Short mmCIF file of C-alpha atoms and ligand atoms in Angstrom, two decimals:
data_model
loop_
_atom_site.label_atom_id
_atom_site.label_comp_id
_atom_site.label_asym_id
_atom_site.label_seq_id
_atom_site.Cartn_x
_atom_site.Cartn_y
_atom_site.Cartn_z
CA MET A 245 -71.37 46.63 6.52
CA TYR A 246 -68.72 45.59 9.07
CA ASP A 247 -66.31 42.85 8.24
CA TYR A 248 -66.29 41.72 11.87
CA LEU A 249 -68.65 42.08 14.73
CA VAL A 250 -66.56 41.41 17.76
CA VAL A 251 -68.58 40.47 20.88
CA GLY A 252 -66.60 41.33 23.93
CA ALA A 253 -63.99 44.07 24.43
CA GLY A 254 -61.81 41.85 26.55
CA LEU A 255 -58.24 40.84 25.61
CA PHE A 256 -59.29 38.19 23.01
CA GLY A 257 -61.68 40.47 21.24
CA ALA A 258 -59.50 43.60 21.38
CA VAL A 259 -56.42 41.76 20.09
CA PHE A 260 -58.40 40.04 17.23
CA ALA A 261 -59.91 43.43 16.36
CA ARG A 262 -56.72 45.29 16.38
CA GLU A 263 -55.09 42.63 14.03
CA ALA A 264 -58.19 42.83 11.68
CA ALA A 265 -58.17 46.66 11.62
CA ARG A 266 -54.41 46.62 10.88
CA VAL A 267 -55.11 44.69 7.47
CA GLY A 268 -57.89 47.17 6.63
CA LYS A 269 -60.94 45.29 8.02
CA LYS A 270 -63.92 47.20 9.50
CA CYS A 271 -64.72 46.08 12.97
CA LEU A 272 -67.46 46.85 15.46
CA VAL A 273 -66.51 45.78 18.96
CA ILE A 274 -69.39 45.57 21.48
CA ASP A 275 -69.40 44.91 25.15
CA LYS A 276 -72.24 44.64 27.65
CA ARG A 277 -70.18 46.28 30.26
CA ALA A 278 -69.76 50.19 30.41
CA HIS A 279 -66.02 49.77 29.71
CA ALA A 280 -63.58 47.90 27.50
CA GLY A 281 -60.79 45.76 28.99
CA GLY A 282 -62.88 42.77 30.18
CA ASN A 283 -61.42 41.45 33.36
CA LEU A 284 -58.22 43.52 33.12
CA TYR A 285 -60.17 46.72 33.60
CA CYS A 286 -58.72 49.15 36.16
CA GLU A 287 -60.52 51.89 38.09
CA SER A 288 -58.58 54.78 39.65
CA ALA A 289 -58.97 55.76 43.32
CA GLU A 290 -56.59 57.82 45.48
CA GLY A 291 -54.20 57.83 42.50
CA ILE A 292 -53.99 54.04 42.54
CA ASN A 293 -54.99 51.63 39.71
CA ILE A 294 -57.52 49.24 41.22
CA HIS A 295 -57.78 45.91 39.46
CA LYS A 296 -61.55 45.77 39.56
CA TYR A 297 -62.06 42.12 38.55
CA GLY A 298 -59.15 40.63 40.50
CA ALA A 299 -55.43 41.07 40.64
CA HIS A 300 -53.76 40.77 37.15
CA ILE A 301 -50.13 40.17 36.85
CA PHE A 302 -48.82 39.58 33.34
CA HIS A 303 -46.42 36.73 32.93
CA THR A 304 -45.26 34.76 29.94
CA SER A 305 -42.32 32.91 28.38
CA ASP A 306 -43.64 33.55 24.92
CA SER A 307 -41.38 36.24 23.50
CA GLU A 308 -43.65 37.15 20.64
CA VAL A 309 -46.59 37.74 23.16
CA TRP A 310 -44.35 39.77 25.40
CA ASP A 311 -43.09 42.01 22.51
CA TYR A 312 -46.71 42.33 21.30
CA ILE A 313 -48.09 43.55 24.59
CA ASN A 314 -45.15 45.92 25.22
CA GLN A 315 -46.23 47.92 22.13
CA PHE A 316 -49.21 49.08 24.05
CA ALA A 317 -47.81 49.78 27.50
CA GLU A 318 -44.60 50.03 29.36
CA PHE A 319 -44.34 47.16 32.01
CA ASN A 320 -42.67 47.57 35.37
CA ARG A 321 -40.52 44.96 37.13
CA TYR A 322 -43.32 43.75 39.53
CA THR A 323 -42.59 40.17 40.53
CA ASN A 324 -45.44 38.14 42.10
CA ALA A 325 -44.27 36.94 45.50
CA PRO A 326 -47.51 36.40 47.48
CA VAL A 327 -47.35 35.58 51.19
CA ALA A 328 -49.73 33.42 53.16
CA ASN A 329 -51.33 34.40 56.46
CA PHE A 330 -52.30 31.39 58.46
CA LYS A 331 -53.84 32.47 61.80
CA GLY A 332 -51.38 35.33 61.92
CA GLU A 333 -48.30 33.43 60.92
CA ILE A 334 -46.67 34.55 57.73
CA TYR A 335 -45.25 32.18 55.14
CA ASN A 336 -43.68 32.75 51.69
CA LEU A 337 -45.23 31.34 48.58
CA PRO A 338 -44.84 29.41 46.48
CA PHE A 339 -43.60 26.65 48.71
CA ASN A 340 -39.86 27.19 48.82
CA MET A 341 -36.92 27.16 51.22
CA ASN A 342 -38.17 30.27 53.05
CA THR A 343 -41.48 28.56 53.61
CA PHE A 344 -39.78 25.30 54.90
CA TYR A 345 -37.50 27.22 57.22
CA LYS A 346 -40.43 29.11 58.76
CA LEU A 347 -42.39 25.76 59.12
CA TRP A 348 -39.60 23.48 60.46
CA GLY A 349 -36.38 25.49 60.82
CA THR A 350 -34.86 23.39 57.95
CA ALA A 351 -31.94 25.36 56.43
CA SER A 352 -30.77 23.03 53.63
CA PRO A 353 -32.66 21.41 50.73
CA ASP A 354 -31.89 17.88 51.92
CA GLU A 355 -33.31 18.60 55.33
CA ALA A 356 -36.53 20.08 53.75
CA LYS A 357 -36.97 17.14 51.43
CA ARG A 358 -36.52 14.66 54.22
CA MET A 359 -39.23 16.49 56.28
CA ILE A 360 -41.68 16.57 53.38
CA ASP A 361 -40.99 12.83 52.62
CA SER A 362 -41.55 11.87 56.16
CA GLN A 363 -45.03 13.44 56.00
CA ARG A 364 -46.19 12.21 52.67
CA GLY A 365 -47.45 8.81 53.87
CA SER A 366 -47.80 5.94 51.49
CA ILE A 367 -50.72 6.92 49.35
CA SER A 368 -50.29 5.41 45.92
CA GLU A 369 -53.61 6.32 44.36
CA PRO A 370 -55.00 9.41 45.96
CA LYS A 371 -58.91 9.18 46.20
CA ASN A 372 -59.54 12.84 46.85
CA LEU A 373 -57.81 16.28 46.88
CA GLU A 374 -56.66 15.89 50.49
CA GLU A 375 -54.79 12.58 49.77
CA GLN A 376 -53.42 14.02 46.56
CA ALA A 377 -52.13 17.11 48.33
CA ILE A 378 -50.55 15.20 51.35
CA SER A 379 -48.95 12.75 48.92
CA LEU A 380 -47.31 15.62 47.12
CA VAL A 381 -46.24 18.05 50.01
CA GLY A 382 -46.92 16.37 53.21
CA ALA A 383 -49.34 17.08 56.01
CA ASP A 384 -47.98 20.27 57.50
CA ILE A 385 -48.07 22.32 54.28
CA TYR A 386 -51.46 20.86 53.45
CA GLU A 387 -52.99 21.66 56.84
CA LYS A 388 -51.56 25.25 57.04
CA LEU A 389 -51.35 26.42 53.50
CA ILE A 390 -53.65 24.38 51.26
CA LYS A 391 -56.71 22.97 53.08
CA GLY A 392 -58.61 26.06 54.21
CA TYR A 393 -57.75 28.08 51.01
CA THR A 394 -58.85 25.32 48.75
CA GLU A 395 -62.05 24.63 50.69
CA LYS A 396 -63.01 28.25 50.47
CA GLN A 397 -62.18 28.53 46.69
CA TRP A 398 -64.34 25.50 45.86
CA GLY A 399 -66.97 25.73 48.56
CA ARG A 400 -66.46 22.03 49.44
CA ARG A 401 -64.31 19.98 51.86
CA CYS A 402 -61.07 18.78 50.39
CA GLU A 403 -62.11 15.16 51.16
CA GLU A 404 -65.05 15.72 48.80
CA LEU A 405 -63.05 17.33 45.96
CA PRO A 406 -61.54 15.23 43.24
CA ALA A 407 -57.80 14.64 43.27
CA PHE A 408 -57.28 15.94 39.68
CA ILE A 409 -57.94 19.49 40.77
CA ILE A 410 -54.29 19.54 42.07
CA LYS A 411 -52.11 17.81 39.42
CA ARG A 412 -48.99 19.15 40.83
CA LEU A 413 -47.93 21.67 43.51
CA PRO A 414 -44.99 23.95 42.87
CA VAL A 415 -42.30 23.03 45.35
CA ARG A 416 -38.98 24.80 45.15
CA PHE A 417 -35.88 23.90 46.99
CA THR A 418 -34.32 27.29 46.54
CA TYR A 419 -34.90 30.52 48.46
CA ASP A 420 -36.97 32.02 45.62
CA ASN A 421 -40.26 33.64 46.28
CA ASN A 422 -41.04 34.39 42.64
CA TYR A 423 -44.41 32.79 42.06
CA PHE A 424 -43.98 32.35 38.30
CA ASN A 425 -41.24 30.48 36.37
CA ASP A 426 -41.86 32.59 33.31
CA ARG A 427 -39.12 34.50 31.53
CA TYR A 428 -41.07 37.82 31.49
CA GLN A 429 -43.33 39.28 34.12
CA GLY A 430 -44.78 42.76 35.16
CA VAL A 431 -47.71 45.07 35.50
CA PRO A 432 -48.33 47.92 33.01
CA ILE A 433 -47.18 51.24 34.45
CA GLY A 434 -50.43 53.18 34.65
CA GLY A 435 -52.76 50.25 34.57
CA TYR A 436 -54.26 47.99 31.82
CA ASN A 437 -56.78 50.45 30.35
CA GLN A 438 -54.31 52.23 28.04
CA ILE A 439 -53.69 48.85 26.42
CA PHE A 440 -57.30 48.74 25.39
CA ASP A 441 -57.39 52.33 24.18
CA ARG A 442 -54.65 51.51 21.83
CA LEU A 443 -55.78 48.17 20.74
CA LEU A 444 -59.31 49.45 19.90
CA GLY A 445 -58.17 52.84 18.45
CA ASP A 446 -59.06 51.98 14.85
CA CYS A 447 -62.31 50.06 15.54
CA ASP A 448 -65.85 51.24 16.30
CA VAL A 449 -66.74 50.44 19.84
CA ALA A 450 -70.22 50.18 21.31
CA LEU A 451 -70.36 49.75 25.21
CA GLU A 452 -73.36 48.64 27.28
CA THR A 453 -74.49 46.69 24.29
CA ASP A 454 -75.39 43.15 24.93
CA TYR A 455 -75.24 40.87 21.89
CA PHE A 456 -78.37 39.07 22.87
CA THR A 457 -80.52 42.17 22.79
CA HIS A 458 -78.85 43.48 19.64
CA ARG A 459 -78.72 40.17 17.71
CA GLY A 460 -79.78 41.83 14.48
CA MET A 461 -76.38 43.62 14.20
CA LYS A 462 -75.05 42.85 10.73
CA ALA A 463 -71.47 41.98 9.87
CA LYS A 464 -69.87 39.46 7.43
CA LYS A 465 -68.64 37.46 10.46
CA THR A 466 -68.90 37.44 14.21
CA VAL A 467 -66.14 36.92 16.69
CA TYR A 468 -67.89 35.79 19.91
CA THR A 469 -66.08 35.83 23.28
CA GLY A 470 -69.01 35.54 25.60
CA MET A 471 -70.30 32.38 27.31
CA ILE A 472 -70.64 29.56 24.76
CA ASP A 473 -73.62 28.00 26.46
CA GLU A 474 -75.47 31.31 26.39
CA PHE A 475 -74.94 31.64 22.61
CA PHE A 476 -76.87 28.40 22.14
CA GLY A 477 -79.68 29.36 24.59
CA CYS A 478 -78.15 26.85 27.19
CA GLU A 479 -79.95 24.06 25.31
CA PHE A 480 -77.81 21.43 26.92
CA GLY A 481 -78.05 23.10 30.36
CA PRO A 482 -75.83 25.84 31.76
CA LEU A 483 -72.14 25.33 32.16
CA GLU A 484 -70.99 25.72 35.80
CA TYR A 485 -68.56 28.36 37.08
CA ARG A 486 -67.14 29.62 40.37
CA SER A 487 -67.60 33.34 41.03
CA LEU A 488 -66.05 35.90 43.37
CA SER A 489 -67.32 38.86 45.20
CA PHE A 490 -64.97 41.76 46.02
CA GLU A 491 -65.05 44.12 48.99
CA THR A 492 -63.00 47.16 48.33
CA GLU A 493 -62.06 49.65 50.98
CA THR A 494 -59.94 52.87 51.15
CA LEU A 495 -57.79 53.02 54.36
CA ASP A 496 -56.25 56.12 55.79
CA THR A 497 -52.82 54.48 56.07
CA GLN A 498 -49.93 54.46 53.63
CA ASN A 499 -49.07 50.73 53.73
CA PHE A 500 -51.54 48.18 55.01
CA GLN A 501 -49.97 44.78 54.49
CA GLY A 502 -46.52 45.47 52.84
CA ASN A 503 -47.36 43.15 49.85
CA ALA A 504 -49.70 43.28 46.90
CA VAL A 505 -51.11 39.79 47.61
CA VAL A 506 -51.71 38.07 50.99
CA ASN A 507 -53.52 34.81 50.96
CA TYR A 508 -55.58 33.92 54.01
CA THR A 509 -55.17 30.16 54.23
CA SER A 510 -57.11 29.24 57.31
CA GLY A 511 -60.82 28.14 57.03
CA ASP A 512 -61.98 30.59 59.75
CA VAL A 513 -61.30 33.65 57.66
CA PRO A 514 -64.10 33.90 55.05
CA PHE A 515 -62.06 35.58 52.32
CA THR A 516 -59.17 34.00 50.39
CA ARG A 517 -56.93 36.91 49.90
CA ILE A 518 -56.42 40.64 50.31
CA ILE A 519 -55.03 42.65 47.45
CA GLU A 520 -53.27 45.92 48.23
CA HIS A 521 -53.32 47.44 44.71
CA LYS A 522 -50.68 50.18 45.16
CA HIS A 523 -47.90 47.55 45.53
CA PHE A 524 -48.36 46.47 41.90
CA GLU A 525 -46.87 49.76 40.81
CA PHE A 526 -44.78 50.49 43.93
CA GLY A 527 -47.06 53.36 44.87
CA ASP A 528 -46.25 55.81 47.62
CA GLN A 529 -49.72 57.55 47.80
CA PRO A 530 -50.73 58.78 51.35
CA LYS A 531 -53.73 56.37 51.47
CA THR A 532 -54.19 52.85 50.32
CA VAL A 533 -56.87 50.71 48.77
CA ILE A 534 -57.51 47.07 49.57
CA THR A 535 -59.84 44.40 48.18
CA ARG A 536 -60.99 41.29 50.02
CA GLU A 537 -61.73 38.45 47.69
CA TYR A 538 -64.66 36.04 48.57
CA PRO A 539 -65.21 32.98 46.43
CA LYS A 540 -68.81 31.90 45.78
CA ALA A 541 -70.95 29.69 43.76
CA TRP A 542 -71.95 31.18 40.37
CA GLN A 543 -75.58 32.06 39.74
CA LYS A 544 -77.06 33.70 36.65
CA GLY A 545 -76.23 37.38 36.70
CA ASP A 546 -72.82 36.80 38.59
CA GLU A 547 -69.48 37.17 36.81
CA PRO A 548 -68.41 33.75 35.62
CA TYR A 549 -64.75 33.80 36.77
CA TYR A 550 -63.49 30.18 36.85
CA PRO A 551 -64.95 27.32 34.72
CA VAL A 552 -65.45 24.08 36.65
CA ASN A 553 -63.74 21.62 34.32
CA ASP A 554 -65.12 18.46 35.92
CA LYS A 555 -66.40 15.45 33.89
CA ALA A 556 -70.10 16.66 33.65
CA ASN A 557 -69.19 20.15 32.61
CA THR A 558 -66.52 19.00 30.12
CA GLU A 559 -69.07 16.72 28.51
CA ARG A 560 -71.61 19.51 28.29
CA TYR A 561 -69.06 21.88 26.86
CA LEU A 562 -68.05 19.39 24.14
CA LYS A 563 -71.69 19.39 23.04
CA TYR A 564 -71.70 23.14 22.72
CA GLN A 565 -68.31 22.98 20.90
CA ALA A 566 -69.82 20.53 18.45
CA LEU A 567 -72.64 23.15 17.71
CA ALA A 568 -70.10 25.93 17.43
CA LYS A 569 -68.22 24.06 14.63
CA ASN A 570 -71.45 24.28 12.60
CA GLU A 571 -71.66 28.08 12.85
CA ARG A 572 -69.73 29.02 9.72
CA ASN A 573 -69.81 32.73 10.28
CA VAL A 574 -69.04 32.72 13.95
CA ILE A 575 -65.64 32.34 15.50
CA PHE A 576 -65.64 31.44 19.23
CA GLY A 577 -62.70 32.51 21.30
CA GLY A 578 -61.44 33.76 24.66
CA ARG A 579 -61.94 32.21 28.05
CA LEU A 580 -65.75 32.15 28.05
CA GLY A 581 -66.04 31.08 24.31
CA SER A 582 -63.65 28.17 25.04
CA TYR A 583 -64.81 27.42 28.60
CA ARG A 584 -61.18 27.37 29.76
CA TYR A 585 -59.15 29.22 32.35
CA TYR A 586 -56.59 31.08 30.31
CA ASP A 587 -53.83 33.34 31.57
CA MET A 588 -53.56 36.56 29.70
CA TRP A 589 -50.55 35.58 27.58
CA ARG A 590 -52.43 32.46 26.42
CA VAL A 591 -55.46 34.52 25.32
CA ILE A 592 -53.15 36.76 23.31
CA ARG A 593 -51.46 33.87 21.72
CA GLU A 594 -54.87 32.35 20.83
CA ALA A 595 -56.17 35.62 19.47
CA LEU A 596 -52.99 36.12 17.37
CA ASP A 597 -53.15 32.63 15.98
CA MET A 598 -56.85 32.98 15.18
CA ALA A 599 -56.16 36.32 13.46
CA ARG A 600 -53.35 34.67 11.36
CA ARG A 601 -55.57 31.85 10.23
CA GLU A 602 -58.54 34.13 9.56
CA LEU A 603 -57.16 37.26 8.01
P1 FAD B 41 -62.84 38.63 29.34
O1 FAD B 41 -61.79 39.51 29.82
O2 FAD B 41 -63.81 38.12 30.25
O3 FAD B 41 -63.63 39.42 28.19
C1 FAD B 41 -64.92 38.97 27.70
C2 FAD B 41 -65.76 40.21 27.45
O4 FAD B 41 -67.02 39.81 26.76
C3 FAD B 41 -66.23 40.82 28.77
O5 FAD B 41 -65.85 42.22 28.78
C4 FAD B 41 -67.72 40.67 28.84
O6 FAD B 41 -68.34 41.82 29.40
C5 FAD B 41 -68.00 40.59 27.33
N1 FAD B 41 -69.29 39.82 27.07
C6 FAD B 41 -69.67 38.65 27.47
N2 FAD B 41 -70.86 38.31 26.99
C7 FAD B 41 -71.32 39.40 26.25
C8 FAD B 41 -72.48 39.70 25.57
N3 FAD B 41 -73.52 38.82 25.53
N4 FAD B 41 -72.58 40.80 24.84
C9 FAD B 41 -71.54 41.75 24.91
N5 FAD B 41 -70.37 41.54 25.58
C10 FAD B 41 -70.26 40.41 26.23
N6 FAD B 41 -54.28 36.11 33.94
C11 FAD B 41 -52.94 36.43 34.02
O7 FAD B 41 -52.26 36.25 33.06
N7 FAD B 41 -52.44 36.88 35.19
C12 FAD B 41 -53.21 37.08 36.33
O8 FAD B 41 -52.72 37.47 37.35
C13 FAD B 41 -54.67 36.86 36.21
N8 FAD B 41 -55.43 37.00 37.25
C14 FAD B 41 -56.73 36.63 37.12
C15 FAD B 41 -57.51 36.89 38.34
C16 FAD B 41 -58.91 36.52 38.28
C17 FAD B 41 -59.73 36.68 39.47
C18 FAD B 41 -59.44 35.94 37.12
C19 FAD B 41 -60.85 35.60 36.96
C20 FAD B 41 -58.66 35.81 35.98
C21 FAD B 41 -57.27 36.22 36.04
N9 FAD B 41 -56.49 36.07 34.78
C22 FAD B 41 -55.14 36.31 35.00
C23 FAD B 41 -57.00 35.66 33.55
C24 FAD B 41 -57.45 36.79 32.70
O9 FAD B 41 -58.49 37.48 33.33
C25 FAD B 41 -58.00 36.28 31.32
O10 FAD B 41 -56.92 35.66 30.62
C26 FAD B 41 -58.55 37.29 30.43
O11 FAD B 41 -59.42 38.13 31.01
C27 FAD B 41 -59.28 36.63 29.25
O12 FAD B 41 -59.75 37.52 28.30
P2 FAD B 41 -61.07 37.29 27.44
O13 FAD B 41 -61.12 38.30 26.38
O14 FAD B 41 -61.07 35.86 27.06
O15 FAD B 41 -62.33 37.42 28.52
#
């Protein structure tokens, strides 16, 4: 009999399984997909690692997590510095002195601050996302760099979206295009799959195995990282997600857009961004592979990418969470088990903490 049945060979499941195996526990890790790695999985094409479920850049300020992940792969010095394409005009992100100079020709922080302040208006209690964004960064940034992108992401107009979606917007009065403020950042040289080969090396792994069609599998305990509502037969109704569809294309050119991530911020382009995968690893292959990312509403069968943490879904999740607390032999974890958007470092942190409590 296995000590642990781990449902989901993504980051949470694989880190937990590795820690359990390290202290001599027998683990069976199952995944309904044909590969391990969850959303970090990479496919190879033209000698380039393709981030199949969306671009993944590792970043953290947690040195224990950084040391942990570096045991399983060597990371490069990739720094996320996306650019925005608004109707053919290029702007640096996150909003910083380079962005402001391009927008208004302001060369000093004081000039840029004055320009933003002059556009913020006097909204004291923003009623919707549009008012919230304008009150934070002013009308120009909102119109060119936020409005269209956000409306595509959520499938709704900014006037109809709640203000809380944008709590703060990173605005930097330095010429610094580094998207993240974290101490550590990079992409594994050779892609993410090697990390999972190593994490799962001492466990049994069964792929293309859905927990719900193999529910009779026996183990002393289950670690479940799938959708929490599905575990309980959606008895309080399904939780809502946003999904994505990806359109990947190989191009007979060496360098298509000169950057790994280009956001398309105007509403008249249907996709939100184009990823050119080779730039994550500074590739110089003769061809290139790009992926256009289209946000869409989630329906059963689609990949559940982003939880919709509004009031109704949060209340529904809390009901599932209460049921989960009664499951004495099941541990719920990961982004789907917790109905939370988690960056990779946070998932590792949660899995390590969970393993410490459990083992
Ligand atoms: P997952 O990776 O989703 O793993 C869960 C696994 O469980 C899946 O493999 C699934 O197939 C399996 N499963 C589900 N149900 C069943 C079942 N019934 N039976 C068997 N198996 C099942 N984080 C960053 O730090 N940096 C980034 O740049 C970044 N970019 C992202 C881009 C996108 C588009 C998205 C959506 C997320 C991004 N993230 C990023 C977050 C990152 O993907 C997550 O932190 C990570 O994938 C969470 O790992 P997990 O194990 O919780 O979930």
